[in-house]
């Protein structure tokens, strides 16, 4: 098991384009999370899946953002009509146990919108 | 609104001495408090946690203290080592752990 894998590591896109990121969690983890981190800030919660069900979404997740986790395995996060304010590090994490054990984060996808 | 705050953006400590990183929170409903460590170009790595029913938790060189009445927690690293140099994030969640609120981080530099 190589941990949480995120692809691509970096993405540069023009404003208005759509982008999609992929996250492969640790295989036995049934919970998957997306967070976003901008410069000088801590990670901010975007959305949470338990198996294939998307159970929570942040107000930060505008209608241009959509996340899926088909079959409860990997997940994708799509951003439509990207804006410069979407430039950030997008972090995926997974967990199996309770809150006190924290999450295992991936290395993130850095998005730059030009 | 920032529910978890780390008011010190940076901290420098000599190798072998104690590092103390502080965190304040506003939501009395938080049940779990975690510390994460982050190196450049990597995701945060879970370090240590404490639940609201405890006031102290130790794991090797790392100890977390929780003062619920003051809504304050701290991470002590003793002795500090150069490899501890990283950004440390404090995070808090409710009982389910479905959403963590993170502070803005403290950059620790341990000077050899």
XYZ file of C-alpha atoms in Angstrom:
226
model
C 0.000 0.000 0.000
C 1.560 3.257 -1.142
C -0.754 5.631 0.681
C -3.089 8.176 -0.867
C -2.216 8.930 -4.468
C -3.231 12.106 -6.298
C -2.873 12.898 -9.971
C -1.750 15.072 -11.542
C 0.724 16.681 -9.132
C 0.560 19.970 -10.986
C -1.965 21.452 -13.377
C -1.784 24.762 -15.182
C -4.930 25.785 -16.999
C -6.377 28.827 -18.670
C -9.246 30.648 -17.053
C -12.558 29.241 -18.211
C -11.266 25.716 -18.847
C -12.476 22.630 -16.996
C -10.088 20.511 -14.947
C -10.403 17.137 -13.250
C -8.266 15.703 -10.483
C -8.100 12.107 -9.359
C -7.541 10.633 -5.903
C -6.832 6.996 -5.094
C -7.278 6.436 -1.358
C -5.763 3.704 0.774
C -7.660 0.633 -0.390
C -9.308 -0.356 2.878
C -10.357 3.207 3.789
C -14.072 3.791 3.326
C -13.957 7.535 4.023
C -12.578 10.038 1.541
C -12.209 13.795 1.868
C -11.266 16.722 -0.340
C -9.648 19.814 1.122
C -8.260 22.954 -0.488
C -5.250 24.888 0.750
C -4.237 28.358 -0.363
C -0.976 30.101 0.425
C -0.588 30.954 4.096
C -3.736 29.135 5.108
C -4.539 25.770 6.558
C -6.487 23.175 4.592
C -10.209 23.959 4.183
C -12.826 21.240 3.983
C -14.610 20.802 0.660
C -16.469 17.505 0.743
C -16.654 14.050 2.336
C -17.606 10.599 1.041
C -18.416 7.477 2.958
C -18.065 4.690 0.423
C -19.765 6.053 -2.707
C -22.138 8.416 -0.894
C -21.269 12.112 -0.739
C -22.436 12.949 2.776
C -21.198 16.484 3.358
C -20.344 19.475 1.202
C -18.880 22.786 2.268
C -20.364 26.138 1.328
C -16.986 26.665 -0.361
C -17.993 24.083 -2.943
C -19.750 26.241 -5.514
C -21.846 24.745 -8.296
C -18.767 24.817 -10.534
C -17.258 22.089 -8.365
C -18.399 18.485 -8.484
C -16.946 15.421 -6.833
C -17.682 11.779 -7.391
C -16.597 8.494 -5.923
C -17.997 5.751 -8.136
C -18.033 2.306 -6.541
C -16.542 3.740 -3.376
C -12.983 3.495 -4.627
C -11.149 6.364 -6.346
C -12.600 9.858 -6.435
C -12.555 12.710 -8.927
C -12.937 16.417 -8.324
C -13.950 18.500 -11.330
C -13.872 22.265 -11.544
C -15.779 23.798 -14.427
C -15.092 27.241 -15.898
C -12.027 27.747 -13.733
C -11.324 31.155 -12.211
C -8.060 32.603 -10.939
C -9.380 32.289 -7.385
C -9.467 28.515 -7.844
C -5.657 28.448 -7.832
C -4.740 26.363 -4.785
C -3.442 23.023 -3.598
C -6.225 20.427 -3.671
C -5.662 17.752 -1.057
C -7.337 14.384 -0.852
C -7.372 12.329 2.330
C -8.797 9.020 3.446
C -9.520 7.332 6.751
C -10.968 4.182 8.223
C -11.084 4.733 11.922
C -12.535 7.503 14.050
C -11.647 11.155 14.255
C -8.910 10.659 16.824
C -6.768 8.822 14.292
C -6.825 11.649 11.794
C -6.596 11.273 8.079
C -3.918 10.145 5.670
C -3.392 12.908 3.154
C -2.049 12.651 -0.355
C 0.614 15.010 -1.661
C -1.978 17.147 -3.381
C -2.614 18.581 -6.833
C -1.422 22.139 -7.299
C -3.730 24.043 -9.632
C -2.650 27.279 -11.257
C -5.241 29.174 -13.270
C -3.714 31.740 -15.648
C -14.640 32.958 10.608
C -11.523 31.184 11.796
C -12.550 28.606 14.370
C -8.996 27.393 14.948
C -6.180 29.898 15.314
C -2.439 29.611 15.429
C -1.187 33.071 16.244
C 2.521 32.408 15.818
C 3.426 32.077 12.133
C 6.957 30.954 12.953
C 9.143 29.638 15.754
C 12.894 28.996 15.970
C 14.392 26.689 18.573
C 17.870 25.337 19.237
C 18.390 21.623 18.761
C 17.841 19.735 22.014
C 15.588 22.390 23.530
C 11.802 22.288 23.899
C 9.506 23.516 21.117
C 6.064 24.716 22.189
C 3.448 25.332 19.529
C 0.154 26.908 20.511
C -3.379 26.763 19.173
C -6.657 28.401 20.207
C -10.182 27.496 19.181
C -13.587 29.071 19.526
C -16.073 26.190 19.222
C -16.737 24.453 22.538
C -18.386 21.570 20.649
C -15.093 20.301 19.235
C -14.345 16.773 20.440
C -11.028 15.914 18.831
C -7.892 17.934 18.366
C -5.062 16.849 16.127
C -1.645 18.066 15.145
C -0.332 17.585 11.643
C 3.175 18.149 10.363
C 3.813 19.271 6.799
C 6.985 19.291 4.755
C 7.176 21.287 1.498
C 5.595 19.557 -1.505
C 3.983 16.897 0.685
C 0.554 16.520 2.220
C 0.097 16.972 5.976
C 1.088 13.981 8.109
C -0.848 13.075 11.234
C 1.284 13.505 14.360
C -0.751 13.200 17.553
C -4.299 13.686 18.783
C -6.225 14.339 21.960
C -9.905 13.970 22.745
C -11.894 16.464 24.776
C -12.133 14.060 27.716
C -8.387 14.194 28.280
C -6.005 16.992 29.126
C -2.749 15.381 28.032
C -1.535 12.819 25.521
C 2.044 11.700 24.952
C 3.741 9.897 22.100
C 7.487 9.713 22.374
C 8.968 13.193 22.084
C 5.559 14.724 21.401
C 3.025 15.763 24.057
C -0.232 17.574 23.469
C -1.940 19.488 26.266
C -5.587 20.557 26.189
C -7.096 23.303 28.359
C -10.809 23.217 27.629
C -11.741 26.124 29.839
C -9.292 28.345 27.972
C -10.056 26.695 24.612
C -6.325 26.276 24.140
C -4.028 23.437 23.195
C -0.322 23.158 22.809
C 2.178 20.746 21.311
C 5.476 20.191 23.107
C 8.407 18.610 21.312
C 11.265 17.515 23.569
C 14.057 17.335 22.622
C 13.718 19.195 19.348
C 15.645 17.810 16.371
C 16.547 19.412 13.018
C 14.253 16.908 11.275
C 11.342 18.431 13.167
C 11.656 21.572 11.041
C 8.313 21.776 9.217
C 4.967 23.564 9.300
C 2.706 22.342 12.098
C -1.064 22.582 11.787
C -3.537 22.312 14.600
C -6.949 20.888 13.610
C -10.224 20.276 15.425
C -13.384 18.343 14.679
C -16.643 17.228 16.163
C -17.249 13.652 17.260
C -17.633 12.210 13.779
C -14.403 13.608 12.358
C -16.150 14.213 9.047
C -14.773 17.738 8.846
C -11.658 19.155 10.408
C -11.044 22.851 10.923
C -7.380 23.741 10.509
C -5.327 26.615 11.843
C -3.037 28.601 9.565
C 0.075 26.761 10.697
C 3.301 27.511 12.554
C 6.607 27.100 10.762
C 9.094 25.504 13.144
C 12.822 25.780 12.504
C 15.146 23.725 14.688
C 18.648 25.145 14.541
C 21.478 22.594 14.787
